[in-house]
C-alpha cells in the first residue's frame, strides 16, 4: 500500500512539474503584456476588468479544464461573474492574461470588431501543428478559408449535398449499425462525418486511405490543447507527429491533383470539390500557395468540419435517449418524411425544410452542449468596454456557455426546451452563438445543419435506443466528447 501511495505522489509531482514547465515556457516565449496607456495621468482613472490571475505560471487554466472534463465549464464562468458582479472578468488561461466575455453584448462587441479592435489568436500548440510560411498569417488565413467555405456552401451547392449525405448515411448504417445489438455512438458519428467530409471536400473514397487519415486526425485533435512536452508517448508528441504525417500525405495529393489539372485528366465532378478551389489560391504577390500551406488549410478545414458536427450528433443521440417525449416528437416528424419517399428515393432539400421540430431539438442541444468553448481574440489596441480598459495585447475569449446558460437570456437555462427556437419565440441577439455571430458567423453552419438533420433522420427512422451507462456525461476535452464513448443498445423498428 505504501508503495502505491509513493507512486501516486510521484505522478502528482511529475504532473505539477510538467505543468509549471509548460507555463514557464509560455511566459518566456510569449511574455504577458503589461497595460499600456497613452499617458500616466489617464491610467490612474482607468480600470482593467476585475478578476484573479490565479497561481504563478499555471494561472487558472487547470481549474477551467478540470471543470470542462467534468462537464461543467460554465461553473468556472458563473462563479466569477457572481463574485465580480460583472459581465466580463480577467483570469490567466493558457499562459496569457485573458478577459472572458460572458454576455450577449460582449459577444456582439467581439464579432463586430474583428480585425478592427481585435484579431484572431490561437494558443502556442497550434504554431507547432500548423506551421505556416512567412507568406501567411492567421488573419489572412481566416479570411481565405472563409472565402472558400462560403463559395462551397452557397445555396445551390447545399441543395445538392442533401442526397449525397443521405446516401452516405444509408451506407454507413448498413455497414456499422444494422444487425448490431450495441454500438458506440462517439466513434461512429465521427466516422460518418469524416467519411462524408473527405469524399465531398477531397474526393477521397478509398476505405483504407480514409481509415488511415481518420486515425491521424484523432491523434491531432487529442493533442491540440495539451501540455507542449514533446516526449514520446505524450498527447502533444503524437499530435505533432500526426500533423507532420497529414501534411506529407496532403502535399502528395496536391502534387498529383496539379498534375491531373495540367494533363486535363480531372473529371467534372472533382472540379467542384474544395481541393480544386484551394489549388486556385494565390498569395498577395500573385504566386501559387505552397503545397505545405495548402496542406495546412485542408487539415484545418476537415478538423473543424467533422469534429464539431460529430460532437453535436453524439449529444443529440444522448438527449433523445434521456427524453422519450422529445424522441417521439422527432420520430413522428421524420417518419412522415420517410413515408413520403419511394423505396430508393433519397432525401432532398424540401425534406430538410420539413424538419422544423428536429432542428429545434438540435438547436437546444447546441445551446446546452456547444461543441467547443468558443474562440480567442487579441486586443489590437487599448479597448474601453463596459467601464473597463482592456490593454493592447491582452487576450479575449467569448465563451458560448457564458450566455447560453444565462437565465437573463434563457429562463430555466438547464431545462431542455426545444420550443425556445420556435418562430414565435424571440431570442436576444448574440446570446445564442454556437456558430459565432455577425459578419464572422461560421460559413459552414448550413452545411453542418444538413449533415446533422440527415444523420438524425436515418438513425431515428431505423432505431430506438437506450444508453448503456445511464449516468454518462458529455465533457469537453478539449472539444465536446462523451465520457465513455456513448455505447447504446439498439432496438430496430422492424
C-alpha positions as CSV (number, residue, x, y, z in Angstrom):
1,X,0.0,0.0,0.0
2,X,2.8,2.3,0.9
3,X,4.4,1.7,-2.5
4,X,1.2,2.6,-4.2
5,X,1.0,5.9,-2.3
6,X,4.6,6.8,-3.2
7,X,3.9,6.1,-6.8
8,X,0.8,8.3,-6.8
9,X,2.7,11.1,-5.2
10,X,5.4,10.7,-7.8
11,X,2.9,11.0,-10.5
12,X,1.4,14.1,-8.9
13,X,4.8,15.7,-8.6
14,X,5.6,14.9,-12.2
15,X,2.4,16.3,-13.5
16,X,2.8,19.5,-11.5
17,X,6.4,19.9,-12.7
18,X,5.4,19.4,-16.3
19,X,2.6,21.9,-15.9
20,X,4.9,24.5,-14.3
21,X,7.4,23.9,-17.1
22,X,4.6,24.4,-19.7
23,X,3.5,27.8,-18.4
24,X,7.1,28.8,-17.7
25,X,7.9,28.1,-21.3
26,X,4.9,30.1,-22.5
27,X,5.8,33.0,-20.3
28,X,9.4,33.1,-21.6
29,X,8.4,32.8,-25.2
30,X,5.3,34.9,-25.2
31,X,5.6,37.4,-22.3
32,X,2.4,38.6,-20.8
33,X,1.8,42.2,-22.0
34,X,1.5,44.9,-19.4
35,X,-1.2,47.5,-19.6
36,X,-0.1,50.3,-21.9
37,X,-1.9,53.7,-21.6
38,X,-1.3,56.7,-23.7
39,X,-0.4,58.8,-20.6
40,X,0.2,58.1,-16.9
41,X,-2.4,60.6,-15.7
42,X,-5.2,58.9,-17.7
43,X,-4.1,55.5,-16.4
44,X,-4.9,56.4,-12.8
45,X,-8.5,56.9,-13.8
46,X,-8.9,53.7,-15.7
47,X,-9.5,50.1,-14.5
48,X,-8.8,46.8,-16.1
49,X,-11.5,44.1,-15.7
50,X,-11.8,42.6,-12.3
51,X,-10.6,39.1,-11.6
52,X,-7.7,36.9,-10.4
53,X,-4.8,35.5,-12.4
54,X,-4.5,32.6,-10.0
55,X,-1.3,30.7,-9.3
56,X,2.0,31.9,-10.8
57,X,2.6,30.4,-14.3
58,X,-0.4,28.0,-14.0
59,X,-3.0,30.7,-13.6
60,X,-6.5,29.3,-13.5
61,X,-6.1,27.0,-16.5
62,X,-6.2,23.8,-14.6
63,X,-9.4,24.7,-12.8
64,X,-11.1,25.6,-16.1
65,X,-10.0,22.5,-17.9
66,X,-10.8,20.3,-14.8
67,X,-14.4,21.6,-14.8
68,X,-14.6,21.1,-18.5
69,X,-13.6,17.5,-18.2
70,X,-16.4,17.1,-15.5
71,X,-18.9,18.5,-18.0
72,X,-19.5,21.9,-16.3
73,X,-17.1,24.6,-17.6
74,X,-20.0,27.1,-17.2
75,X,-19.4,26.9,-13.4
76,X,-15.9,28.4,-13.9
77,X,-17.7,31.4,-15.6
78,X,-20.7,31.7,-13.4
79,X,-18.6,31.6,-10.2
80,X,-16.5,34.6,-11.4
81,X,-19.4,36.5,-12.8
82,X,-21.2,36.2,-9.4
83,X,-18.0,37.1,-7.5
84,X,-17.1,40.1,-9.5
85,X,-20.6,41.3,-10.4
86,X,-19.5,41.8,-14.0
87,X,-20.3,40.6,-17.4
88,X,-16.6,40.2,-18.0
89,X,-13.7,39.2,-15.9
90,X,-10.0,38.6,-16.2
91,X,-8.1,35.4,-15.5
92,X,-4.9,33.7,-16.6
93,X,-5.6,31.0,-19.1
94,X,-3.2,29.1,-21.4
95,X,-0.3,31.2,-20.2
96,X,-2.0,34.5,-21.0
97,X,-3.9,37.2,-19.2
98,X,-7.3,36.7,-20.7
99,X,-10.6,38.5,-20.5
100,X,-13.7,36.3,-20.6
101,X,-16.7,38.0,-22.3
102,X,-19.9,36.4,-20.8
103,X,-22.8,38.3,-22.2
104,X,-24.7,38.9,-25.5
105,X,-23.3,42.4,-25.6
106,X,-19.8,41.1,-25.2
107,X,-20.3,38.6,-28.0
108,X,-21.6,41.3,-30.2
109,X,-18.7,43.5,-29.4
110,X,-16.1,40.9,-30.4
111,X,-17.9,39.7,-33.5
112,X,-18.4,43.3,-34.7
113,X,-14.8,44.4,-34.2
114,X,-12.9,41.6,-35.8
115,X,-9.8,43.0,-37.4
116,X,-10.6,46.4,-36.1
117,X,-10.1,46.3,-32.3
118,X,-9.4,42.6,-32.0
119,X,-8.0,39.9,-34.2
120,X,-8.0,36.1,-34.1
121,X,-5.5,34.4,-31.7
122,X,-4.6,30.8,-31.2
123,X,-2.6,29.0,-28.4
124,X,1.0,28.1,-28.9
125,X,0.3,24.5,-29.7
126,X,-1.3,25.5,-33.0
127,X,2.0,27.1,-34.2
128,X,3.7,23.7,-34.0
129,X,0.9,21.7,-35.6
130,X,0.0,24.2,-38.3
131,X,3.3,25.9,-39.2
132,X,2.6,28.4,-41.9
133,X,5.2,30.0,-44.1
134,X,6.4,33.6,-43.9
135,X,3.8,34.5,-46.6
136,X,0.8,33.7,-44.4
137,X,-0.6,35.0,-41.1
138,X,-3.6,34.0,-39.0
139,X,-5.8,36.9,-40.1
140,X,-5.2,36.4,-43.8
141,X,-5.7,32.6,-43.5
142,X,-9.0,33.1,-41.7
143,X,-10.3,35.4,-44.5
144,X,-9.0,33.0,-47.2
145,X,-10.7,30.0,-45.6
146,X,-14.0,31.9,-45.1
147,X,-14.0,32.9,-48.8
148,X,-13.5,29.3,-49.9
149,X,-16.0,27.8,-47.4
150,X,-18.6,30.4,-48.4
151,X,-18.2,29.6,-52.1
152,X,-18.5,25.9,-51.3
153,X,-21.7,26.3,-49.2
154,X,-23.8,28.6,-51.4
155,X,-27.5,27.7,-51.6
156,X,-27.3,25.8,-54.9
157,X,-24.4,23.6,-53.7
158,X,-26.1,22.9,-50.4
159,X,-29.2,21.6,-52.1
160,X,-27.0,19.0,-53.9
161,X,-25.4,17.9,-50.7
162,X,-28.7,16.5,-49.2
163,X,-28.9,13.4,-51.4
164,X,-25.1,12.9,-51.0
165,X,-25.3,12.9,-47.2
166,X,-28.4,10.6,-47.3
167,X,-26.6,8.1,-49.5
168,X,-23.5,8.1,-47.2
169,X,-25.7,7.8,-44.1
170,X,-27.6,4.8,-45.5
171,X,-24.3,3.1,-46.5
172,X,-22.9,3.9,-43.0
173,X,-25.9,2.5,-41.1
174,X,-25.9,-0.7,-43.2
175,X,-22.2,-1.3,-42.5
176,X,-21.9,-0.2,-38.8
177,X,-25.4,-0.2,-37.2
178,X,-27.7,-2.8,-38.8
179,X,-27.8,-6.2,-37.1
180,X,-25.9,-4.8,-34.1
181,X,-27.3,-5.0,-30.6
182,X,-24.9,-2.4,-29.3
183,X,-22.8,0.3,-30.8
184,X,-20.6,3.2,-29.7
185,X,-22.0,6.4,-31.0
186,X,-18.8,8.5,-30.4
187,X,-16.7,6.6,-32.9
188,X,-19.5,6.0,-35.4
189,X,-20.7,9.6,-35.6
190,X,-17.1,10.7,-36.1
191,X,-16.6,8.1,-38.8
192,X,-19.8,9.3,-40.6
193,X,-18.8,13.0,-40.7
194,X,-15.2,12.2,-41.5
195,X,-16.1,10.0,-44.4
196,X,-18.6,12.3,-45.9
197,X,-16.3,15.4,-45.5
198,X,-13.4,13.7,-47.1
199,X,-15.5,12.4,-50.0
200,X,-17.1,15.8,-50.6
201,X,-14.1,18.1,-49.9
202,X,-11.3,16.0,-51.4
203,X,-13.0,13.3,-53.5
204,X,-11.4,10.5,-51.4
205,X,-13.3,7.3,-51.5
206,X,-10.7,4.6,-50.7
207,X,-11.7,3.0,-47.3
208,X,-8.1,2.3,-46.3
209,X,-7.0,5.8,-47.0
210,X,-10.0,7.2,-45.1
211,X,-9.2,4.9,-42.1
212,X,-5.6,5.9,-42.1
213,X,-6.4,9.6,-42.3
214,X,-9.1,9.3,-39.6
215,X,-6.6,7.8,-37.1
216,X,-4.1,10.7,-37.8
217,X,-6.9,13.3,-37.2
218,X,-7.9,11.6,-33.9
219,X,-4.3,11.9,-32.7
220,X,-4.0,15.5,-33.8
221,X,-7.3,16.6,-32.2
222,X,-6.4,15.0,-28.8
223,X,-3.2,17.0,-28.5
224,X,-4.4,20.4,-29.7
225,X,-4.9,21.7,-26.1
226,X,-2.3,19.7,-24.1
227,X,1.0,20.3,-22.3
228,X,3.5,21.0,-25.0
229,X,6.0,18.4,-23.8
230,X,7.5,16.8,-26.9
231,X,8.4,13.5,-25.3
232,X,7.5,10.1,-26.8
233,X,4.1,8.9,-25.6
234,X,2.6,12.3,-24.8
235,X,-0.5,13.6,-26.5
236,X,1.4,16.6,-27.7
237,X,4.1,14.4,-29.3
238,X,1.5,12.2,-31.0
239,X,-0.3,15.3,-32.3
240,X,2.9,16.9,-33.7
241,X,3.8,13.6,-35.4
242,X,0.2,13.3,-36.8
243,X,0.2,16.8,-38.2
244,X,3.5,16.2,-40.0
245,X,2.2,12.9,-41.5
246,X,-1.0,14.6,-42.6
247,X,0.9,17.4,-44.3
248,X,3.1,14.8,-46.1
249,X,0.0,12.9,-47.3
250,X,-1.9,16.0,-48.4
251,X,1.1,17.5,-50.1
252,X,1.4,14.3,-52.2
253,X,-2.3,14.6,-53.1
254,X,-1.8,18.3,-54.0
255,X,1.1,17.4,-56.4
256,X,-0.9,14.7,-58.0
257,X,-4.0,16.9,-58.4
258,X,-1.9,19.7,-60.0
259,X,-0.5,17.1,-62.5
260,X,-4.1,16.0,-63.3
261,X,-5.1,19.6,-63.9
262,X,-2.2,20.2,-66.2
263,X,-2.9,17.0,-68.1
264,X,-6.7,17.7,-68.1
265,X,-7.5,14.3,-66.6
266,X,-9.6,15.7,-63.8
267,X,-13.3,14.9,-64.1
268,X,-16.1,17.5,-64.0
269,X,-17.2,16.1,-60.6
270,X,-13.8,16.6,-59.0
271,X,-13.7,20.2,-60.2
272,X,-16.4,21.0,-57.7
273,X,-14.6,20.0,-54.5
274,X,-12.8,22.2,-52.1
275,X,-9.5,20.8,-53.2
276,X,-9.9,22.4,-56.6
277,X,-10.8,25.7,-55.1
278,X,-7.8,25.7,-52.9
279,X,-5.5,24.9,-55.8
280,X,-6.6,28.2,-57.3
281,X,-5.5,30.3,-54.3
282,X,-2.7,32.8,-54.6
283,X,-0.5,34.7,-52.2
284,X,-0.7,38.5,-52.1
285,X,2.3,38.6,-54.5
286,X,0.4,36.5,-57.1
287,X,2.3,33.3,-56.6
288,X,0.6,30.0,-56.1
289,X,0.1,29.0,-52.5
290,X,2.8,26.4,-51.5
291,X,1.9,22.7,-51.0
292,X,2.7,23.0,-47.3
293,X,0.4,25.9,-46.7
294,X,-2.4,24.3,-48.8
295,X,-1.9,21.1,-46.7
296,X,-2.4,23.1,-43.5
297,X,-5.6,24.6,-44.9
298,X,-7.0,21.2,-45.8
299,X,-6.1,19.8,-42.4
300,X,-7.8,22.7,-40.6
301,X,-10.9,22.6,-42.7
302,X,-11.5,18.9,-42.2
303,X,-10.7,19.1,-38.5
304,X,-13.1,21.9,-37.9
305,X,-15.9,20.4,-40.1
306,X,-16.0,16.9,-38.8
307,X,-15.1,17.2,-35.1
308,X,-17.7,19.8,-34.2
309,X,-20.5,18.3,-36.2
310,X,-20.0,14.8,-34.9
311,X,-19.9,16.1,-31.3
312,X,-23.3,17.6,-31.9
313,X,-24.7,14.4,-33.3
314,X,-23.4,12.5,-30.2
315,X,-25.1,14.9,-27.9
316,X,-28.4,14.6,-29.8
317,X,-28.4,10.8,-29.5
318,X,-27.7,11.2,-25.8
319,X,-30.5,13.6,-25.2
320,X,-33.0,11.6,-27.3
321,X,-32.2,8.6,-25.2
322,X,-32.9,10.5,-22.0
323,X,-36.1,12.4,-23.2
324,X,-38.8,10.0,-24.5
325,X,-41.2,12.8,-25.3
326,X,-38.7,14.6,-27.4
327,X,-37.7,11.4,-29.1
328,X,-41.3,10.7,-30.0
329,X,-41.7,14.2,-31.5
330,X,-38.6,13.8,-33.7
331,X,-39.7,10.3,-34.7
332,X,-43.1,11.4,-35.8
333,X,-41.8,14.2,-37.9
334,X,-39.1,12.1,-39.5
335,X,-41.4,9.1,-40.1
336,X,-43.9,11.3,-42.0
337,X,-41.0,12.4,-44.3
338,X,-39.8,8.8,-44.7
339,X,-43.3,7.6,-45.7
340,X,-43.5,10.2,-48.4
341,X,-40.4,8.8,-50.1
342,X,-40.1,6.0,-52.7
343,X,-38.2,2.8,-51.9
344,X,-34.9,4.0,-53.2
345,X,-35.6,7.8,-53.2
346,X,-33.1,9.9,-51.3
347,X,-33.9,13.0,-49.2
348,X,-33.9,16.4,-50.9
349,X,-33.8,20.0,-49.8
350,X,-37.6,20.2,-49.4
351,X,-37.5,17.3,-46.9
352,X,-35.0,19.3,-44.9
353,X,-37.4,22.3,-44.8
354,X,-39.9,20.0,-43.1
355,X,-37.6,19.0,-40.3
356,X,-38.5,22.1,-38.1
357,X,-39.0,20.3,-34.8
358,X,-35.9,18.2,-35.3
359,X,-33.8,21.3,-35.9
360,X,-35.3,23.0,-32.8
361,X,-34.2,19.9,-30.9
362,X,-30.7,20.1,-32.4
363,X,-30.6,23.9,-31.6
364,X,-31.4,23.2,-28.0
365,X,-28.7,20.6,-27.9
366,X,-26.2,23.2,-29.3
367,X,-27.3,25.7,-26.6
368,X,-26.8,23.3,-23.7
369,X,-23.7,21.5,-25.2
370,X,-21.9,23.7,-27.8
371,X,-19.1,21.6,-29.3
372,X,-16.3,24.0,-28.3
373,X,-15.8,26.6,-25.5
374,X,-15.6,29.4,-28.0
375,X,-12.7,31.2,-29.7
376,X,-9.9,33.6,-28.7
377,X,-9.1,37.1,-29.8
378,X,-6.2,39.5,-29.1
379,X,-6.6,43.2,-28.4
380,X,-5.0,45.3,-31.2
381,X,-5.2,48.5,-29.1
382,X,-6.3,49.6,-25.6
383,X,-10.1,48.9,-25.6
384,X,-12.6,50.8,-23.5
385,X,-15.5,48.4,-22.7
386,X,-18.2,48.5,-20.0
387,X,-16.3,50.9,-17.9
388,X,-13.0,49.0,-18.0
389,X,-9.9,49.2,-20.1
390,X,-8.6,46.0,-21.8
391,X,-4.9,46.7,-22.6
392,X,-3.4,46.1,-26.0
393,X,-2.0,42.6,-26.3
394,X,-4.3,41.0,-23.8
395,X,-6.3,38.0,-25.0
396,X,-10.1,37.8,-25.0
397,X,-12.3,34.8,-25.0
398,X,-16.0,34.6,-25.9
399,X,-17.4,31.6,-24.1
400,X,-20.7,30.3,-25.6
401,X,-21.8,28.8,-22.3
402,X,-21.4,32.3,-20.7
403,X,-24.6,33.4,-22.5
404,X,-26.2,30.0,-23.4
405,X,-26.8,29.2,-19.7
406,X,-27.5,32.7,-18.5
407,X,-31.1,33.0,-17.2
408,X,-31.3,36.6,-18.4
409,X,-31.4,35.2,-21.9
410,X,-32.8,31.7,-21.4
411,X,-35.2,31.3,-18.5
412,X,-34.7,28.0,-16.6
413,X,-31.4,27.5,-18.6
414,X,-30.8,23.9,-17.6
415,X,-34.2,22.7,-18.9
416,X,-34.2,21.1,-22.3
417,X,-36.9,23.0,-24.1
418,X,-36.9,23.0,-28.0
419,X,-39.8,25.4,-28.0
420,X,-37.2,28.2,-27.3
421,X,-36.4,28.1,-31.0
422,X,-39.9,28.1,-32.5
423,X,-40.6,31.0,-34.8
424,X,-42.7,32.9,-32.4
425,X,-40.0,33.0,-29.7
426,X,-37.7,35.9,-29.6
427,X,-34.0,35.2,-28.8
428,X,-31.8,38.0,-27.6
429,X,-29.4,38.8,-30.5
430,X,-25.9,37.3,-29.9
431,X,-27.0,35.3,-26.8
432,X,-27.1,32.1,-28.9
433,X,-23.8,31.7,-30.6
434,X,-22.8,28.0,-31.3
435,X,-21.7,29.2,-34.8
436,X,-20.4,32.6,-33.8
437,X,-22.3,35.7,-34.9
438,X,-22.4,38.9,-37.0
439,X,-20.2,39.2,-40.0
440,X,-18.0,36.4,-38.8
441,X,-20.7,33.7,-38.4
442,X,-19.3,30.3,-39.3
443,X,-19.8,29.9,-43.1
444,X,-20.3,26.2,-42.6
445,X,-23.3,26.4,-40.3
446,X,-25.8,25.4,-43.1
447,X,-23.5,22.6,-44.2
448,X,-23.4,21.3,-40.6
449,X,-27.2,21.7,-40.3
450,X,-27.8,19.4,-43.4
451,X,-25.3,16.8,-42.1
452,X,-26.9,16.7,-38.6
453,X,-30.5,16.5,-39.9
454,X,-29.8,13.8,-42.4
455,X,-28.0,11.8,-39.7
456,X,-30.9,12.3,-37.3
457,X,-33.4,11.1,-40.0
458,X,-31.6,7.9,-40.8
459,X,-30.9,6.9,-37.2
460,X,-34.3,7.6,-35.7
461,X,-36.3,6.1,-38.6
462,X,-34.4,2.9,-38.1
463,X,-33.9,2.5,-34.3
464,X,-34.9,3.2,-30.8
465,X,-32.0,3.1,-28.3
466,X,-31.0,3.1,-24.6
467,X,-27.8,4.3,-23.0
468,X,-25.6,1.6,-21.6
469,X,-24.4,3.9,-18.8
470,X,-27.3,5.9,-17.6
471,X,-25.2,8.5,-15.8
472,X,-22.7,9.0,-18.7
473,X,-22.0,12.7,-19.3
474,X,-20.7,14.9,-22.2
475,X,-17.4,16.6,-21.4
476,X,-15.0,19.0,-23.1
477,X,-11.6,17.5,-23.7
478,X,-10.9,20.0,-25.5
479,X,-13.9,19.6,-27.8
480,X,-17.1,18.0,-26.7
481,X,-16.9,14.3,-26.3
482,X,-18.8,11.5,-24.5
483,X,-17.1,10.4,-21.3
484,X,-17.3,6.7,-22.2
485,X,-17.9,6.8,-26.0
486,X,-21.7,6.7,-25.5
487,X,-22.4,3.0,-26.0
488,X,-26.1,2.3,-26.7
489,X,-28.4,-0.7,-27.0
490,X,-30.2,-0.7,-30.4
491,X,-33.8,-1.7,-31.0
492,X,-34.7,-1.8,-34.7
493,X,-38.2,-0.5,-35.5
494,X,-38.9,-3.6,-37.8
